[in-house]
Amino acid sequence: TSAALTLLGGSVAALVVWKWLGKKMIQKKMEEARRTRDEGMKKMAKAVQQFREQVPRVQTDAILSLPLLELTGRLQDGSLSPRTVLYTYLEKVSALEVTQQTNCLRHFIPECEEQLQEIQQRKEKGLLYGIPVSIKDHIGHKGHLATCGLVQCLGTLMKEDSVLVKVLKRQGAIPFAMTNVPQSLFSYDCSNPIFGQTLNPLNPQKSPGGSSGGEGALIAGGGSILGIGSDVGGSIRLPCSFCGLCGLKPTAERLRWVLGLPFQPCSRSGWAAGEKCWCGCLLLSHPVPCALGPMARDVDSLALCMKALLCQEMFQLDPAVPPIPFNEEVYSSSTPLRVGYYDTDGYFPLPPCMRRAVKETRHALQAAGHQLVLFSPPRIPYVMTELFLKTFFADGGRTWLDVFAGDIVDPGLKPQVNSCKIPRLVKKLLALLLKPLQFLLLLKLKDVAMISTCRSVKEMWNHHHQIQVYRSQFITQWKELQLDVVLCPVLGPAFTTGYPGKLLTAISSTMLYNVLNFPAGVVPVSTVTEADEEELKLYKGCCDDPWDRTLKQAVSGALGMPVAVQCVALPWQEELCLRFMKEVETLSHDK
């Protein structure tokens, strides 16, 4: 007995030491990643200083204030040099005006200086000639990490540029910075244990949104004029809503799979072969696909970016992308539109200011000669629980949990992670005990522990079929009303940091168009007023339940923060979506 106790005690001690050593190793990797980032920032600051010594008289503010279309014109005609523009933006970032306030930068790309030299030697200037571009953390750039905020990804450098980066470079753009993301990308906040919390440049108490939150903060803070994000539930649109930017989530296949995840089983676009994506088929054959898209200060910038990306180079590098060039005629059209509209999806009531934005935009569109038709998106509670969340947690979240093995879980993700760790038997018992509250749980499901899973391959195939059926029904309803586009709300205004993790399913307004795979964009049209803040005090939501009260707390104290609307078109009609966004933008400026 004494020997057994000694053996047991020794085993426990060994386990404790092993766990301690594991944590020390994780801390060491994270410290090294932060040190590498800081060293890169110092190199960037040094390069800027050298440029300043060589060219002391640069009108920095004038350059930073130029809209993208005007900046490209100045670069094309030679009145501004790519070198001057690049170092002006690098100075904005390296001077810590943006990065220190927001912690939005994950890494500086020193190869931007090589790209600068290369484009200046070319005979032909691309559409984005000399434009500094920032890219989201997980979009592959040769020689750099694609971390997704995970320690396990800190040791894998990209062996080549992703297709998207190759096309950007071919069009003369200069990728110069990679931006921060939430851990595993599965959040609409922007925090991870390696690089920390990113803050909103318009209000440091607020989140910039996510998962493209680093992009949102950098662009809104003036440190970038054009960025590339990704969107699988609102990850482009929510940061744009929170930060007052314009952003487009295209039909996923329009810019198909030009990401660079170090654990994705595909090498065509720069991923490492033979390694596993955290959600299996999420990015390649997922029924709710991930889309890449541009983020910028105005709609014209988005259109120019799409025009530049939808080029022969893209179609040749990735044959899976349909060879459909940008249709300038559709984008430039002034034909009156038939616009469907709604200010609530009946699932998660949004704050009064967001509904006000839809109402005011609707009236402005009517006054401008467009036809407005009430539209009611069908069965959103079913879509949210049975289609969207069940897609991501088809296996109860076990595959997702695997990426946190040997890692520190970010506080914002702990509620979801802990829910997924609950044994299946316990989940079944909880479901049985809570059956009397089943309707309420289905209406406002906030806990991934209660999400049903796919228990067999047959169930998974049926789940895929249900998504296709819903898409068909939605399109039929759209066609019956003879709609061109739809105007609807987007989640906002910006949440206080930490709150997105408490309200996972508040994203129903954006999530819907990922399930449908429709192009959808966000345009800021107003700001939060004192009247909005007063009306928020009376907000009861759907049931005045804890989740409604949490939303109220999340968005309070947002006076002066951006208020946006969402614009939607049918699949493959990005140009029409952008044209509608442009109309909304113009009318909002005319108010």
Coordinates of C-alpha atoms in Angstrom, one line a residue, residues 190-549:
C190 CA -10.6 40.7 -31.5
S191 CA -8.4 39.2 -28.8
N192 CA -6.0 36.3 -28.5
P193 CA -3.4 35.2 -25.8
I194 CA -0.4 35.8 -28.1
F195 CA -0.9 39.4 -29.2
G196 CA -3.6 40.6 -26.9
Q197 CA -6.8 42.6 -27.3
T198 CA -7.3 45.0 -30.2
L199 CA -9.3 48.2 -29.4
N200 CA -11.6 50.4 -31.4
P201 CA -9.7 53.6 -32.5
L202 CA -12.9 55.6 -32.2
N203 CA -13.4 54.6 -28.6
P204 CA -10.9 52.5 -26.7
Q205 CA -13.6 51.1 -24.4
K206 CA -15.2 49.5 -27.5
S207 CA -14.3 46.4 -29.6
P208 CA -13.4 46.9 -33.2
G209 CA -15.4 43.8 -34.0
G210 CA -14.1 40.6 -35.5
S211 CA -12.8 38.4 -36.7
S212 CA -11.2 41.0 -39.1
G213 CA -11.0 43.4 -36.2
G214 CA -7.3 44.3 -36.7
E215 CA -8.1 45.4 -40.2
G216 CA -11.1 47.4 -39.0
A217 CA -9.0 49.2 -36.3
L218 CA -6.0 49.9 -38.6
I219 CA -8.1 51.3 -41.5
A220 CA -10.4 53.3 -39.1
G221 CA -7.3 54.7 -37.3
G222 CA -5.9 55.9 -40.6
G223 CA -3.0 53.4 -40.8
S224 CA -4.2 51.7 -44.0
I225 CA -6.3 52.8 -47.0
L226 CA -7.3 49.3 -48.1
G227 CA -7.5 46.0 -46.3
I228 CA -8.5 42.4 -47.0
G229 CA -10.6 40.5 -44.5
S230 CA -12.6 37.3 -44.4
D231 CA -16.2 36.6 -43.4
V232 CA -18.0 33.4 -42.3
G233 CA -20.6 34.9 -40.0
G234 CA -20.0 38.7 -40.3
S235 CA -16.3 38.9 -39.9
I236 CA -15.9 41.7 -42.5
R237 CA -19.2 43.4 -42.0
L238 CA -19.2 43.6 -38.1
P239 CA -15.8 45.3 -37.9
C240 CA -17.0 47.7 -40.6
S241 CA -20.2 48.4 -38.6
F242 CA -18.2 48.9 -35.3
C243 CA -15.5 51.0 -36.9
G244 CA -17.5 53.1 -39.4
L245 CA -16.1 51.5 -42.6
C246 CA -17.4 50.1 -45.8
G247 CA -16.9 46.4 -46.4
L248 CA -18.1 43.7 -48.8
K249 CA -18.6 40.0 -48.3
P250 CA -18.8 38.6 -51.8
T251 CA -20.3 35.4 -53.0
A252 CA -17.7 33.0 -51.5
E253 CA -16.6 31.5 -54.8
R254 CA -16.1 34.9 -56.5
L255 CA -12.7 35.2 -54.8
R256 CA -12.5 31.6 -53.9
W257 CA -10.0 30.2 -51.4
V258 CA -7.1 32.5 -51.6
L259 CA -6.4 32.3 -47.9
G260 CA -3.3 30.9 -46.3
L261 CA -4.1 28.8 -43.2
P262 CA -1.1 26.8 -41.9
F263 CA -3.4 23.9 -40.8
Q264 CA -5.6 23.7 -43.9
P265 CA -5.3 20.5 -46.0
C266 CA -4.7 22.3 -49.3
S267 CA -1.5 23.6 -50.9
R268 CA -3.0 25.3 -54.0
S269 CA -3.3 28.7 -52.4
G270 CA -0.4 28.6 -50.1
W271 CA -1.7 26.3 -47.3
A272 CA 0.5 23.6 -45.9
A273 CA -0.5 20.2 -47.3
G274 CA -1.6 17.3 -45.1
E275 CA -2.6 19.3 -42.0
K276 CA -6.0 19.8 -40.6
C277 CA -8.4 22.7 -40.5
W278 CA -10.0 23.2 -37.1
C279 CA -13.5 22.6 -38.5
G280 CA -12.6 20.0 -41.1
C281 CA -14.1 21.1 -44.4
L282 CA -14.9 24.6 -43.2
L283 CA -13.0 26.6 -45.8
L284 CA -13.2 24.3 -48.8
S285 CA -16.5 22.5 -49.0
H286 CA -18.4 23.8 -46.0
P287 CA -22.1 24.4 -46.5
V288 CA -21.6 27.8 -44.9
P289 CA -18.5 28.9 -46.8
C290 CA -15.9 31.6 -45.9
A291 CA -15.6 34.6 -48.2
L292 CA -12.8 37.0 -48.7
G293 CA -13.5 40.7 -49.3
P294 CA -12.2 44.3 -49.2
M295 CA -12.5 46.8 -46.3
A296 CA -12.0 50.5 -46.9
R297 CA -13.3 54.0 -46.1
D298 CA -15.7 54.3 -49.1
V299 CA -17.6 52.1 -51.6
D300 CA -15.6 53.2 -54.6
S301 CA -12.5 51.7 -52.9
L302 CA -14.2 48.4 -52.6
A303 CA -15.3 48.5 -56.2
L304 CA -11.7 49.3 -57.4
C305 CA -10.3 46.4 -55.3
M306 CA -12.8 43.9 -56.7
K307 CA -12.1 45.1 -60.2
A308 CA -8.4 44.7 -59.6
L309 CA -8.8 41.2 -58.1
L310 CA -11.2 39.8 -60.7
C311 CA -8.5 39.8 -63.4
Q312 CA -6.9 37.2 -65.7
E313 CA -4.1 36.6 -63.2
M314 CA -6.6 35.4 -60.5
F315 CA -8.4 33.2 -63.0
Q316 CA -5.2 31.6 -64.1
L317 CA -3.7 31.1 -60.7
D318 CA -6.9 29.5 -59.3
P319 CA -9.0 27.8 -61.9
A320 CA -11.7 27.2 -59.3
V321 CA -12.5 31.0 -59.5
P322 CA -15.2 31.6 -62.1
P323 CA -13.7 33.8 -64.9
I324 CA -16.2 36.6 -64.4
P325 CA -14.5 40.1 -64.7
F326 CA -15.9 43.0 -62.8
N327 CA -18.9 44.5 -64.6
E328 CA -18.4 48.3 -64.5
E329 CA -21.6 48.9 -66.4
V330 CA -23.7 47.5 -63.6
Y331 CA -21.8 49.4 -60.9
S332 CA -22.1 52.7 -62.8
S333 CA -25.8 52.3 -63.6
S334 CA -28.3 54.8 -62.3
T335 CA -31.5 52.8 -63.0
P336 CA -34.0 53.0 -60.2
L337 CA -34.0 49.8 -58.0
R338 CA -36.7 47.8 -56.4
V339 CA -35.5 47.4 -52.8
G340 CA -36.8 45.0 -50.3
Y341 CA -36.4 46.1 -46.7
Y342 CA -36.8 45.0 -43.1
D343 CA -35.5 46.5 -39.8
T344 CA -35.7 43.3 -37.7
D345 CA -35.2 39.6 -38.4
G346 CA -37.5 38.5 -35.6
Y347 CA -34.7 36.7 -33.8
F348 CA -32.4 39.1 -32.1
P349 CA -33.9 42.6 -31.8
L350 CA -31.2 45.2 -32.4
P351 CA -30.7 48.5 -30.6
P352 CA -33.0 51.4 -31.6
C353 CA -30.3 53.3 -33.5
M354 CA -29.7 50.4 -35.9
R355 CA -33.4 50.2 -36.8
R356 CA -33.5 54.0 -37.1
A357 CA -30.7 53.8 -39.6
V358 CA -32.7 51.4 -41.8
K359 CA -35.8 53.6 -41.5
E360 CA -34.0 56.8 -42.5
T361 CA -32.2 55.1 -45.4
R362 CA -35.4 53.7 -46.6
H363 CA -37.0 57.1 -46.7
A364 CA -34.0 58.6 -48.5
L365 CA -34.1 55.8 -51.1
Q366 CA -37.8 56.4 -51.7
A367 CA -37.2 60.2 -52.1
A368 CA -34.5 59.4 -54.6
G369 CA -36.9 57.5 -56.8
H370 CA -36.3 53.9 -55.8
Q371 CA -39.2 51.5 -55.1
L372 CA -39.3 50.1 -51.5
V373 CA -41.1 46.8 -50.7
L374 CA -41.4 45.2 -47.2
F375 CA -39.6 41.9 -47.1
S376 CA -39.6 39.4 -44.2
P377 CA -36.8 36.9 -44.2
P378 CA -38.3 33.5 -43.3
R379 CA -37.6 31.3 -40.3
I380 CA -34.5 33.0 -38.8
P381 CA -34.6 31.1 -35.5
Y382 CA -34.5 27.8 -37.5
V383 CA -31.7 29.1 -39.7
M384 CA -29.6 30.2 -36.7
T385 CA -30.0 27.1 -34.6
E386 CA -30.5 24.3 -37.2
L387 CA -28.5 25.5 -40.1
F388 CA -25.7 27.9 -39.0
L389 CA -24.7 26.8 -35.5
K390 CA -25.3 23.1 -36.2
T391 CA -23.0 23.5 -39.2
F392 CA -20.1 24.7 -37.0
F393 CA -20.7 22.3 -34.1
A394 CA -21.9 19.2 -36.1
D395 CA -19.5 17.1 -33.9
G396 CA -20.4 18.9 -30.7
G397 CA -17.4 21.1 -31.2
R398 CA -14.8 18.4 -30.6
T399 CA -12.7 19.3 -33.7
W400 CA -12.7 22.9 -32.7
L401 CA -11.6 22.0 -29.2
D402 CA -8.6 20.2 -30.7
V403 CA -6.9 23.4 -31.7
F404 CA -6.8 24.6 -28.1
A405 CA -4.8 21.5 -27.1
G406 CA -1.6 22.7 -25.5
D407 CA -2.8 26.3 -25.7
I408 CA -4.1 29.0 -23.5
V409 CA -7.8 29.8 -24.2
D410 CA -8.6 33.5 -24.6
P411 CA -11.1 34.7 -21.9
G412 CA -13.6 35.8 -24.6
L413 CA -13.8 32.2 -25.9
K414 CA -14.0 30.4 -22.6
P415 CA -17.9 30.3 -22.4
Q416 CA -18.0 28.5 -25.8
V417 CA -15.0 26.2 -25.1
N418 CA -16.5 25.2 -21.7
S419 CA -19.8 24.5 -23.2
C420 CA -18.3 22.2 -25.9
K421 CA -16.4 20.3 -23.1
I422 CA -19.7 19.2 -21.5
P423 CA -20.0 15.4 -22.1
R424 CA -22.7 14.5 -24.6
L425 CA -24.7 12.5 -21.9
V426 CA -24.8 15.6 -19.7
K427 CA -26.0 17.6 -22.7
K428 CA -28.8 15.1 -23.3
L429 CA -29.8 15.3 -19.6
L430 CA -29.8 19.1 -19.8
A431 CA -32.0 19.0 -22.9
L432 CA -34.4 16.7 -21.1
L433 CA -34.6 18.9 -18.0
L434 CA -35.0 22.1 -20.0
K435 CA -37.6 20.7 -22.4
P436 CA -40.4 22.9 -20.9
L437 CA -38.3 25.9 -22.0
Q438 CA -37.6 24.5 -25.4
F439 CA -39.3 27.2 -27.4
L440 CA -37.4 30.0 -25.6
L441 CA -34.1 28.2 -26.1
L442 CA -34.8 27.7 -29.8
L443 CA -35.9 31.3 -30.1
K444 CA -32.8 32.8 -28.4
L445 CA -30.3 30.0 -28.2
K446 CA -27.2 31.4 -26.5
D447 CA -25.3 28.3 -25.3
V448 CA -23.5 26.0 -27.8
A449 CA -24.0 23.3 -25.2
M450 CA -27.6 23.1 -26.3
I451 CA -27.0 22.8 -30.0
S452 CA -28.0 19.5 -31.6
T453 CA -25.2 17.6 -33.4
C454 CA -25.1 15.5 -36.5
R455 CA -24.9 11.9 -35.2
S456 CA -24.2 10.2 -38.5
V457 CA -23.0 10.8 -42.1
K458 CA -26.6 10.5 -43.2
E459 CA -27.6 13.3 -40.8
M460 CA -24.8 15.5 -42.1
W461 CA -25.9 15.0 -45.8
N462 CA -29.5 15.8 -44.7
H463 CA -28.2 18.9 -43.0
H464 CA -26.5 20.0 -46.2
H465 CA -29.7 19.3 -48.1
Q466 CA -31.7 21.5 -45.6
I467 CA -29.5 24.4 -46.3
Q468 CA -30.0 24.1 -50.1
V469 CA -33.7 23.8 -49.6
Y470 CA -33.7 27.0 -47.5
R471 CA -31.7 28.9 -50.1
S472 CA -34.2 27.9 -52.8
Q473 CA -37.1 29.0 -50.6
F474 CA -35.4 32.3 -49.9
I475 CA -34.6 33.0 -53.5
T476 CA -38.2 32.1 -54.5
Q477 CA -39.6 34.6 -52.0
W478 CA -37.1 37.2 -53.3
K479 CA -38.1 36.6 -56.9
E480 CA -41.9 36.7 -56.2
L481 CA -41.4 40.2 -54.9
Q482 CA -39.3 41.0 -58.0
L483 CA -36.5 42.5 -55.8
D484 CA -33.2 43.8 -57.1
V485 CA -31.6 44.2 -53.7
V486 CA -32.4 44.2 -50.0
L487 CA -31.8 46.8 -47.3
C488 CA -31.6 45.5 -43.7
P489 CA -29.9 46.1 -40.3
V490 CA -26.4 45.0 -39.2
L491 CA -25.4 44.4 -35.6
G492 CA -24.1 47.5 -33.9
P493 CA -23.1 50.0 -32.6
A494 CA -19.7 48.8 -31.3
F495 CA -19.8 46.5 -28.3
T496 CA -17.8 47.2 -25.2
T497 CA -14.8 44.9 -25.2
G498 CA -15.5 41.4 -23.7
Y499 CA -19.2 41.4 -24.6
P500 CA -19.1 39.7 -28.0
G501 CA -18.2 36.4 -26.3
K502 CA -21.3 36.7 -24.2
L503 CA -23.7 37.1 -27.2
L504 CA -22.6 34.6 -29.8
T505 CA -25.9 34.5 -31.6
A506 CA -26.5 38.3 -31.8
I507 CA -24.9 38.0 -35.3
S508 CA -28.1 36.7 -36.9
S509 CA -28.3 39.8 -39.1
T510 CA -25.0 39.0 -40.8
M511 CA -25.0 35.2 -40.4
L512 CA -28.1 34.8 -42.6
Y513 CA -26.2 35.9 -45.7
N514 CA -23.3 33.5 -45.1
V515 CA -25.8 30.6 -45.0
L516 CA -27.4 31.9 -48.2
N517 CA -24.0 32.8 -49.7
F518 CA -25.3 36.1 -51.0
P519 CA -23.1 39.1 -51.5
A520 CA -23.6 41.6 -48.6
G521 CA -22.0 44.8 -47.7
V522 CA -22.0 47.4 -44.9
V523 CA -22.2 51.2 -45.2
P524 CA -22.1 53.7 -42.3
V525 CA -25.0 56.1 -42.6
S526 CA -25.2 57.9 -39.2
T527 CA -23.8 58.0 -35.6
V528 CA -25.3 57.3 -32.2
T529 CA -27.2 60.4 -30.9
E530 CA -28.2 61.4 -27.4
A531 CA -31.8 60.5 -28.4
D532 CA -30.6 57.0 -29.3
E533 CA -29.0 56.6 -25.9
E534 CA -32.2 57.7 -24.2
E535 CA -34.3 55.3 -26.2
L536 CA -31.8 52.5 -25.4
K537 CA -32.7 52.9 -21.8
L538 CA -36.2 51.7 -22.7
Y539 CA -35.0 48.8 -24.8
K540 CA -36.6 45.5 -23.8
G541 CA -35.4 43.4 -26.8
C542 CA -37.5 40.2 -27.4
C543 CA -38.3 39.1 -23.8
D544 CA -36.3 41.4 -21.6
D545 CA -34.3 38.4 -20.6
P546 CA -30.7 38.3 -19.5
W547 CA -29.4 38.2 -23.1
D548 CA -31.5 41.3 -24.0
R549 CA -30.1 43.1 -21.0

